[in-house]
Tab-separated table of C-alpha atoms and ligand atoms in Angstrom:
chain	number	residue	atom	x	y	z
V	1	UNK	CA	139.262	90.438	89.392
V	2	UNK	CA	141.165	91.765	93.150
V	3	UNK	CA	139.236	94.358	94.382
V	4	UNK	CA	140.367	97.375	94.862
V	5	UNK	CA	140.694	98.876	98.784
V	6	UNK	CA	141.365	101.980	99.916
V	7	UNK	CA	143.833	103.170	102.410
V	8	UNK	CA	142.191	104.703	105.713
V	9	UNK	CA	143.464	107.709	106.574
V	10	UNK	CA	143.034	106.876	110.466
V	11	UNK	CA	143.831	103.645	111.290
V	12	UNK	CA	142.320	104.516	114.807
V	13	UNK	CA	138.833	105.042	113.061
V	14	UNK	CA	139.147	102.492	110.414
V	15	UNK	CA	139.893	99.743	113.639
V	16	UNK	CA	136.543	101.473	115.623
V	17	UNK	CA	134.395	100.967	112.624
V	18	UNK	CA	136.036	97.176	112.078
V	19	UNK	CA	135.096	96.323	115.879
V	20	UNK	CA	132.381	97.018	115.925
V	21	UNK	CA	132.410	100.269	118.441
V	22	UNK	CA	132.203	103.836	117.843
V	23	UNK	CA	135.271	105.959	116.583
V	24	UNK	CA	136.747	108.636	118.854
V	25	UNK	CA	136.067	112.130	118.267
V	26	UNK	CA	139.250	112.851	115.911
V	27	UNK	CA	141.671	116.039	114.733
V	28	UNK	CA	141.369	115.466	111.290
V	29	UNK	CA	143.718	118.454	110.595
V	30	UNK	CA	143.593	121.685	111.909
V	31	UNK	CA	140.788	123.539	112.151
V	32	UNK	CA	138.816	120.367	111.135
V	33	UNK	CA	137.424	117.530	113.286
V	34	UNK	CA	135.682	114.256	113.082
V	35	UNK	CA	132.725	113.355	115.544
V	36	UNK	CA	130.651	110.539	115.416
V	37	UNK	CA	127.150	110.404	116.251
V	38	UNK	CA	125.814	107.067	117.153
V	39	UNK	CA	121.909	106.020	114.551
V	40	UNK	CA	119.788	104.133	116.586
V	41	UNK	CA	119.097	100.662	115.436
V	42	UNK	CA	121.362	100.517	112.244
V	43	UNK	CA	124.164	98.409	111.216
V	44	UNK	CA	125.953	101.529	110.075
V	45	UNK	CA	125.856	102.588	113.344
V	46	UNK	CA	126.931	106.247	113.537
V	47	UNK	CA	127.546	109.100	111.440
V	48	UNK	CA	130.172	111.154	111.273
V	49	UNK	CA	129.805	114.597	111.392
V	50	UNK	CA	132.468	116.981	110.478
V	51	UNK	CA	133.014	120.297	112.216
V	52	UNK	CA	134.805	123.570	110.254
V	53	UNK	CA	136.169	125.600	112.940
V	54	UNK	CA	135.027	129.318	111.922
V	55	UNK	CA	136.675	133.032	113.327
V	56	UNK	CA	133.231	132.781	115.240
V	57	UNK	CA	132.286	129.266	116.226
V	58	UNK	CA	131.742	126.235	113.942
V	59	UNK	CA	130.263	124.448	110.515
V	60	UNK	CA	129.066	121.178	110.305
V	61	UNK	CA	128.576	118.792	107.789
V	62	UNK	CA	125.963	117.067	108.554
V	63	UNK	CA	124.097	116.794	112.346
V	64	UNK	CA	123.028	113.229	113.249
V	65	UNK	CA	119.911	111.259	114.020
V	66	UNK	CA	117.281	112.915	115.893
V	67	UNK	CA	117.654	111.145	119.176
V	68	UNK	CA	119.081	112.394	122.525
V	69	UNK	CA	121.499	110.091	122.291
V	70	UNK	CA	122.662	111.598	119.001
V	71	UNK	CA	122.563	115.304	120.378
V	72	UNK	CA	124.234	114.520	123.513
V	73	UNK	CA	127.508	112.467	121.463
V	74	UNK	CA	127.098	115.707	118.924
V	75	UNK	CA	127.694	118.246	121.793
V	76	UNK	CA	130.181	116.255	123.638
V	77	UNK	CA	131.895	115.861	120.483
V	78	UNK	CA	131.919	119.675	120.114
V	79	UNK	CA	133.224	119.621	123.592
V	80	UNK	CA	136.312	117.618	122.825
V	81	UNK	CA	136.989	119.989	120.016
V	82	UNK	CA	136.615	122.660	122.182
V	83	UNK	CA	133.143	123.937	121.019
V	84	UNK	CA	129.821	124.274	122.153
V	85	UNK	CA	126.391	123.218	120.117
V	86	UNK	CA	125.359	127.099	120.963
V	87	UNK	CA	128.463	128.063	118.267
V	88	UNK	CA	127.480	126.098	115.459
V	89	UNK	CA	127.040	129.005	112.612
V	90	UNK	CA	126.244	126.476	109.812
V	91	UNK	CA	124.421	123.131	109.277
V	92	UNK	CA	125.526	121.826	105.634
V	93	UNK	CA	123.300	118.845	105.317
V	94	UNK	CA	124.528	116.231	102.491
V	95	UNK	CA	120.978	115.172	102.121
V	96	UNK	CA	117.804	114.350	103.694
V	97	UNK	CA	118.101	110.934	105.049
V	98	UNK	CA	117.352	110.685	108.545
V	99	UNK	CA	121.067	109.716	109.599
V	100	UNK	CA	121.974	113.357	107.876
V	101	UNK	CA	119.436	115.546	108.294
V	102	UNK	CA	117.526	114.308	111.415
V	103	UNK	CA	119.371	116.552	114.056
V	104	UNK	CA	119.568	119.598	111.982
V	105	UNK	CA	116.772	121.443	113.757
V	106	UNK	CA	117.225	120.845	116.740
V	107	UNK	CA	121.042	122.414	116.519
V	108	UNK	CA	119.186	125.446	115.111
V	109	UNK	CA	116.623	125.783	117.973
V	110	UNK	CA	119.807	125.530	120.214
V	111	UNK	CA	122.102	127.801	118.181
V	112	UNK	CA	120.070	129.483	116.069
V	113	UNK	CA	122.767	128.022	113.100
V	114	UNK	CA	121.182	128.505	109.383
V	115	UNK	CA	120.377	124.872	107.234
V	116	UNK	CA	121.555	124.479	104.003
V	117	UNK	CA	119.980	121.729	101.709
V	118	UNK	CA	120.232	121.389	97.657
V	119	UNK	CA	116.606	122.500	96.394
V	120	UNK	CA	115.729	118.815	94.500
V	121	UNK	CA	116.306	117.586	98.381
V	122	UNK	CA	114.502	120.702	100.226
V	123	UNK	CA	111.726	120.068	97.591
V	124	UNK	CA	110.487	116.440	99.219
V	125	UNK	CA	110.481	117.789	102.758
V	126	UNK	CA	106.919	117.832	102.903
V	127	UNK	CA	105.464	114.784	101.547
V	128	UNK	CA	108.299	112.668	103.199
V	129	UNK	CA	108.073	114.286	106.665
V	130	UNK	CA	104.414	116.022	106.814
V	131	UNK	CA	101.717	113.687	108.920
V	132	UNK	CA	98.997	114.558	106.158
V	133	UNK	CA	101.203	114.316	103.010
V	134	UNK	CA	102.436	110.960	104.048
V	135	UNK	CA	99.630	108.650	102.964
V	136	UNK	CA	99.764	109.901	99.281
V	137	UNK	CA	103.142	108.474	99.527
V	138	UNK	CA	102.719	105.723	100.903
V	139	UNK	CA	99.694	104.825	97.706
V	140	UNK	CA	102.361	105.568	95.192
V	141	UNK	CA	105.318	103.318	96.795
V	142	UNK	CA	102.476	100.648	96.856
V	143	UNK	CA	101.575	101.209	93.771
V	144	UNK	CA	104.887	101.282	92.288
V	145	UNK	CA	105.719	97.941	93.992
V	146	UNK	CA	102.645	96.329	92.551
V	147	UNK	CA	104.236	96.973	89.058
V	148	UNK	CA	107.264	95.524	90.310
V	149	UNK	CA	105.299	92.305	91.037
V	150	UNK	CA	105.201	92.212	94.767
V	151	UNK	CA	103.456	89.680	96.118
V	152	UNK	CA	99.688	90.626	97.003
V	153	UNK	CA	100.323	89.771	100.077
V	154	UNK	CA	103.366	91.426	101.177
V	155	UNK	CA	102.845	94.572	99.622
V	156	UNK	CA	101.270	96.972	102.649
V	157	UNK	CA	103.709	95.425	105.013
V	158	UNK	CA	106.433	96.947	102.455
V	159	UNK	CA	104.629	99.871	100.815
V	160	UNK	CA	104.763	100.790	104.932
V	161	UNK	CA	108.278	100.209	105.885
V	162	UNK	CA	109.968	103.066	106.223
V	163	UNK	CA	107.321	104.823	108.567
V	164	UNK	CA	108.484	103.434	111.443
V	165	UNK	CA	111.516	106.203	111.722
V	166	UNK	CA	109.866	108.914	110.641
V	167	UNK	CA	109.597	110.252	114.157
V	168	UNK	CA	112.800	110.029	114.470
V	169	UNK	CA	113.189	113.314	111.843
V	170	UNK	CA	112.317	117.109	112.785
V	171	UNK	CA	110.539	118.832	110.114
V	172	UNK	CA	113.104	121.354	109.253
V	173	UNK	CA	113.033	123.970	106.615
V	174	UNK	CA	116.483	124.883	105.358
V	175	UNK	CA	117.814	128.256	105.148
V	176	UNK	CA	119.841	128.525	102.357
V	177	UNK	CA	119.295	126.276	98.999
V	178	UNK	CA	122.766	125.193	97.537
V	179	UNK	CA	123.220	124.697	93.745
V	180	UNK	CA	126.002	122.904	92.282
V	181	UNK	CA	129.112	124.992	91.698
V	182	UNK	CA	128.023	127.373	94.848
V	183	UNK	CA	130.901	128.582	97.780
V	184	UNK	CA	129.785	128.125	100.675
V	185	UNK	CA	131.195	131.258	102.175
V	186	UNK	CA	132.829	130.482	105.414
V	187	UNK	CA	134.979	132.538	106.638
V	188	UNK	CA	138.534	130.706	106.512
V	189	UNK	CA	137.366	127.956	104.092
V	190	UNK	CA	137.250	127.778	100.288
V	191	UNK	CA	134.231	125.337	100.559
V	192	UNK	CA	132.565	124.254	96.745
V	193	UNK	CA	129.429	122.403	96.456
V	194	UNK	CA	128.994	119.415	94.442
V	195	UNK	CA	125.654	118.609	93.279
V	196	UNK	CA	125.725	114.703	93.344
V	197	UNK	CA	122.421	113.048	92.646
V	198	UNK	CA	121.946	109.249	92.692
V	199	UNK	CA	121.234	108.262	96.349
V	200	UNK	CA	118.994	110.953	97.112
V	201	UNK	CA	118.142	113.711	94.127
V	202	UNK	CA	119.588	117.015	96.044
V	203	UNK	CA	122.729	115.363	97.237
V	204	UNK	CA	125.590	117.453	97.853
V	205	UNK	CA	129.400	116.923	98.207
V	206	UNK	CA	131.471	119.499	99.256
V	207	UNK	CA	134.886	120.219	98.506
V	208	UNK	CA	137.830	121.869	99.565
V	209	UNK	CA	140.660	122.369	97.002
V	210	UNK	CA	143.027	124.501	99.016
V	211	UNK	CA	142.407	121.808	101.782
V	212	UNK	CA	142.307	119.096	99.431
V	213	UNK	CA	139.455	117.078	101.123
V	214	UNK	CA	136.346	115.689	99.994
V	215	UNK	CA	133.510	116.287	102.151
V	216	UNK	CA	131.521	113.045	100.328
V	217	UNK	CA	128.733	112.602	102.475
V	218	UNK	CA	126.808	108.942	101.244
V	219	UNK	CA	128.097	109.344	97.558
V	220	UNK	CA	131.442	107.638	98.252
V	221	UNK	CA	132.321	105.326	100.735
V	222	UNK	CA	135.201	103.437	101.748
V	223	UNK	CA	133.682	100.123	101.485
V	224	UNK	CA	129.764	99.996	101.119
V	225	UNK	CA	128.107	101.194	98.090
V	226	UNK	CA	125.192	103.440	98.984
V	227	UNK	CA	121.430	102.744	97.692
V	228	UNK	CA	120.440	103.536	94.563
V	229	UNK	CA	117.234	102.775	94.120
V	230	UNK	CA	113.652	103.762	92.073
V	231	UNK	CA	111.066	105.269	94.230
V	232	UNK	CA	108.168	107.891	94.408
V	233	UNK	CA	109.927	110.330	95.039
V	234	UNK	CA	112.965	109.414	92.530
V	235	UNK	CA	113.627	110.909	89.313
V	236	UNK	CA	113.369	108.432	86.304
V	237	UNK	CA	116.589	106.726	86.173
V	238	UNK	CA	118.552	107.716	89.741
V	239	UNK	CA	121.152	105.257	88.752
V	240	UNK	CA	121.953	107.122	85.323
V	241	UNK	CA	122.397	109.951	87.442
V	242	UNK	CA	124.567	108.483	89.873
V	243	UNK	CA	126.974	107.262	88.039
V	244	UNK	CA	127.141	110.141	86.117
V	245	UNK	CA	127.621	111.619	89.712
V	246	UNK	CA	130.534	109.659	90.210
V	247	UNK	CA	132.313	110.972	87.256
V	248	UNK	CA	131.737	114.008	88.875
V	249	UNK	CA	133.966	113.851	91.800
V	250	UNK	CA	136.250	110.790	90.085
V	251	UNK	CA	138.496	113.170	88.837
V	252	UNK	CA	138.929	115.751	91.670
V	253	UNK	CA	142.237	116.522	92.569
V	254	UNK	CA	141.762	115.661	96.765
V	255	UNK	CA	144.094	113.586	99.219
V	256	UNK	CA	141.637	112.535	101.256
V	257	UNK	CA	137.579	111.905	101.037
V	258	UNK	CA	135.531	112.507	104.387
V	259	UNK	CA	132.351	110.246	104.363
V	260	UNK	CA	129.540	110.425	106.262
V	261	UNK	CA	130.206	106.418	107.644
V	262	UNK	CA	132.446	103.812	107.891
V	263	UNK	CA	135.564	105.871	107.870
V	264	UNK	CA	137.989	107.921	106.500
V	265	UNK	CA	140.300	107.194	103.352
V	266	UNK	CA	142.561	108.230	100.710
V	267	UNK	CA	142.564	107.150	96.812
V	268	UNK	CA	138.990	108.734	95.516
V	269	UNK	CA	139.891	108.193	92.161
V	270	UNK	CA	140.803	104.176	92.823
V	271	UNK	CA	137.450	104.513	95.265
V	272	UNK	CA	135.165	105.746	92.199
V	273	UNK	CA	136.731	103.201	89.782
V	274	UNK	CA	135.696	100.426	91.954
V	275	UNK	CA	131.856	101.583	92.605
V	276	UNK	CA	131.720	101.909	88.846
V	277	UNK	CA	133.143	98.299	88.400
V	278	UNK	CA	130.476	97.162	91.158
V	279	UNK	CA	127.599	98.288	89.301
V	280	UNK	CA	128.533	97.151	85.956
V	281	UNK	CA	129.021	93.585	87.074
V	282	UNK	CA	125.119	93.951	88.918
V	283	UNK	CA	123.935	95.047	85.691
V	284	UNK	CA	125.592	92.483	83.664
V	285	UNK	CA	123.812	89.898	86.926
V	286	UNK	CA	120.641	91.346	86.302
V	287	UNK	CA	120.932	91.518	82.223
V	288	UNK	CA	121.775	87.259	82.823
V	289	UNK	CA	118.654	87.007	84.713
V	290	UNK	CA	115.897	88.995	82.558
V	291	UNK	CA	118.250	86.509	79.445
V	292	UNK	CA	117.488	83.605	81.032
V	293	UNK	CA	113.931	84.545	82.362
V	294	UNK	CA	112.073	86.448	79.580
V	295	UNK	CA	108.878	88.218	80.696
V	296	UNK	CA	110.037	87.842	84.625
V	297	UNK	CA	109.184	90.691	87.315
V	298	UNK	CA	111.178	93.158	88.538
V	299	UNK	CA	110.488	91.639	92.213
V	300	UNK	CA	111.397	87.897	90.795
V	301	UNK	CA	114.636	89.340	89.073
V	302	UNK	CA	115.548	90.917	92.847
V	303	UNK	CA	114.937	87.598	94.347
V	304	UNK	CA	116.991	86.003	91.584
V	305	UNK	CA	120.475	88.002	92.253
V	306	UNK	CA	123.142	87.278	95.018
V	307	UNK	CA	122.762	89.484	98.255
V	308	UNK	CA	125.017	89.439	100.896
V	309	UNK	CA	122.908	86.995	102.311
V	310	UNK	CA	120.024	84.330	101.626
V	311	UNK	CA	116.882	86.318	99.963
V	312	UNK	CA	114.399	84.646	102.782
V	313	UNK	CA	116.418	85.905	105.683
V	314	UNK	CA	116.219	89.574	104.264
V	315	UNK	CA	113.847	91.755	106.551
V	316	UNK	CA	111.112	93.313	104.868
V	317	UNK	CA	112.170	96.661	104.804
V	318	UNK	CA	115.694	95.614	103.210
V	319	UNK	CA	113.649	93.461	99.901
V	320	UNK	CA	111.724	96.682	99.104
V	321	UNK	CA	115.305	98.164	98.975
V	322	UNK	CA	116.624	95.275	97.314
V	323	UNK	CA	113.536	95.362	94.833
V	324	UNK	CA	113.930	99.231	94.325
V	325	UNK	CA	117.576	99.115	94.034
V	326	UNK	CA	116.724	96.077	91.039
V	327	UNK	CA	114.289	98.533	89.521
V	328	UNK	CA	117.174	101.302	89.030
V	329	UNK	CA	119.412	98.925	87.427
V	330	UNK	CA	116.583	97.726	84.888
V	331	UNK	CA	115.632	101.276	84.218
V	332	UNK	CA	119.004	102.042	83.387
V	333	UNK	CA	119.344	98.897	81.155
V	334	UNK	CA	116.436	99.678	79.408
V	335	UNK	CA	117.404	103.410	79.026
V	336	UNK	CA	120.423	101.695	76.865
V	337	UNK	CA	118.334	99.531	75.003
V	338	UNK	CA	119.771	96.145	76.944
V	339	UNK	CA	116.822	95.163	78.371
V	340	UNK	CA	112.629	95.927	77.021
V	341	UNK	CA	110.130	95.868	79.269
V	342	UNK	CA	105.770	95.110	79.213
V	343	UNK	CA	104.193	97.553	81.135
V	344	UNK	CA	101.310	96.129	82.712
V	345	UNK	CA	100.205	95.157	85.729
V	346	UNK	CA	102.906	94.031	86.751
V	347	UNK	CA	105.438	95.113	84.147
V	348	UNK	CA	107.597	92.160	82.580
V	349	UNK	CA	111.087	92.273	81.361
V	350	UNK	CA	112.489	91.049	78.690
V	351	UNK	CA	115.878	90.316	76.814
T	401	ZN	ZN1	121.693	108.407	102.777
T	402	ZN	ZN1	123.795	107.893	105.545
C-alpha cells in the first residue's frame, strides 16, 4: 500500500521541522500567526502556538512548555507579530499535556488572559499536577502495569516515569470550560470547538469555517500519529474514542489543518484516512500476535510488535507508552469481540 502524504502548507516550516531546527515565527494569513516554542528535551522539539489577532490584543492556541526558554521564544514570537505577552486576551489550551498547557499560567500572571480547557481535561488537574494527589497515581499506573505483565522488576522504574517533568507544569485552573459545539466568542473570529477525545479525554480542536482552518492541536498531524494509550486516568477504551474522534473532523470542510507540531498542511480528509489505515493495520499486528500466542501478556504482545526501532533500545519511559498504547488496541479488540482476555494477575489474551 503507498502511503498517503500530505502537502505542507509552508514549505519554509515543513524544511525547519525536516532539519532539524526550529521554524520561523510565520504569517499564516492575516490576522493569524504561527510561533514556535521550543519543549525541552523532546524529539518533537517545539510547539507551535497560534496567535488570533483580536480588536484588543491576541488569542492563543495553546502556550508552550513551562520553561524560560519557552516564555521568552513565546513573547518574542508575539514581538515579531507585533504583540506583546501583556495583550494576550485568551489562552485556548488543546489539552493538558505539558507541551500545551505548561505555559498557560504563567501568560495569565503576566496578562491576566482567561484559560479555557474542556471539563474531562480540567477534571485531572489535580491528581496529575497536585504534590499530594500524585502518589495515588502513581499506585494505580503500577498497578495497572502489573496486569499488563510488567516485569517485577521494572515496574517502579516505569510506574514512575513521567514524574520527572512534572515541574515543568504550573498548576493552573482554567477559566472557562469548553464543551463540544461551543463558539468561542472572539471578537473577529467565528471560532467552534471540537470535542476530540482519544489522546487526552478533554481534547479540543477548534475550527474556523469562515477561515477554513483547523486549529487540530495533537489530534491530527502531518506525519506522526499521536499516543493513544490506556492509563489511570483514561476512560475505558480511549482508542474507540479516538477514532471515533477522527470521524469527527474527517469530514470538515477546511483548506488547511494547524497542528500543534511538526508543521502545517493541507488534505485533512486524505490526513484522517491515513491515521485510520495506520491503526487498523496495528490492530490486525496485534490480533496476529495474541493468534499466534494464546494466553500472552499485554507487556509480551508490546514487545512482540515492530517499533520504529529495536524493543531493547526503547527508554523506559517510551515501553510504558508502548505497553499502554498495546493495551488500547487490545481493549478495543476485545470491545469487538476479536480478541478475549483472563483477567488475573496478570491478565492473558487470547484469540
Ligand atoms: Zn499531547
Ligand atoms: Zn503535544
Amino acid at each position: 500500500m503507498t502511503k498517503f502524504v500530505v502537502t505542507p502548507a509552508s514549505r519554509a516550516q515543513r524544511e525547519a521541522w525536516t532539519g532539524g531546527a526550529i521554524p520561523d515565527v510565520e504569517r499564516v494569513r492575516p490576522g493569524l500567526w504561527s510561533i514556535p516554542v521550543p519543549i525541552p528535551v523532546n524529539p518533537l522539539r517545539y510547539v507551535l502556538v497560534y496567535a488570533l489577532e483580536l480588536p484588543d490584543g491576541v488569542a492563543i492556541v495553546d502556550a508552550g512548555w513551562d520553561t524560560d526558554e519557552a516564555y521568552e521564544a513565546l513573547c518574542a514570537g508575539l514581538g515579531v507579530a507585533g504583540y506583546a505577552i501583556t495583550d494576550v486576551k485568551g489562552v485556548l489550551v488543546t489539552h493538558i499535556h505539558p507541551d500545551h498547557y505548561g505555559l498557560a499560567g504563567r501568560v495569565r500572571e503576566a496578562s491576566g488572559a482567561w484559560i479555557a480547557l474542556h471539563p474531562a481535561d480540567a477534571g485531572l488537574l489535580r491528581e496529575r499536577y497536585d504534590d499530594e494527589a500524585i502518589d495515588g497515581l502513581v499506585r494505580r499506573e503500577r498497578a495497572l502495569l502489573e496486569r499488563c505483565g510488567v516485569p517485577a522488576a521494572t515496574l517502579d522504574e516505569l510506574a514512575g516515569a513521567s514524574m520527572m517533568i512534572r515541574h515543568m507544569v504550573t498548576m493552573a485552573r482554567p477559566d472557562r470550560l469548553v464543551e463540544d459545539g461551543d463558539d468561542l466568542g472572539l471578537p473577529g473570529w467565528d471560532l467552534r470547538a471540537i470535542w476530540t477525545p482519544g489522546h487526552s479525554p478533554g481534547h479540543l480542536c477548534f475550527v474556523s469555517p469562515e477561515r477554513r482552518v483547523l486549529f487540530s492541536g495533537d489530534h491530527v498531524l502531518a506525519k506522526i500519529t499521536p499516543m493513544v494509550a490506556v492509563h489511570p486516568q483514561s476512560p475505558p477504551n480511549p482508542l474507540a474514542d479516538y477514532l471515533d474522534s477522527l470521524a469527527a473532523v474527517g469530514g470538515l470542510e477546511v483548506d488547511e489543518v494547524l497542528p500543534a507540531h511538526e508543521y502545517r498542511f493541507l488534505e485533512l480528509a486524505g490526513r484522517v484516512d491515513s491515521v485510520l489505515a495506520h491503526h487498523e493495520e496495528r490492530l490486525a499486528e496485534i490480533e496476529r500476535v495474541v493468534a499466534g500466542h494464546d494466553g500472552v501478556t499485554c507487556w509480551d504482545t508490546a514487545t512482540r510488535l515492530t517499533w520504529s526501532r529495536p524493543w531493547e533500545t526503547i527508554p523506559p519511559f517510551m515501553r510504558r507508552s508502548a505497553n499502554n498504547e498495546t493495551l488500547a488496541h487490545l481493549v478495543w479488540l476485545e470491545a469487538k469481540g476479536r480478541v478475549r482476555r483472563t483477567p488475573g494477575e496478570p491478565d492473558l489474551w487470547h484469540p
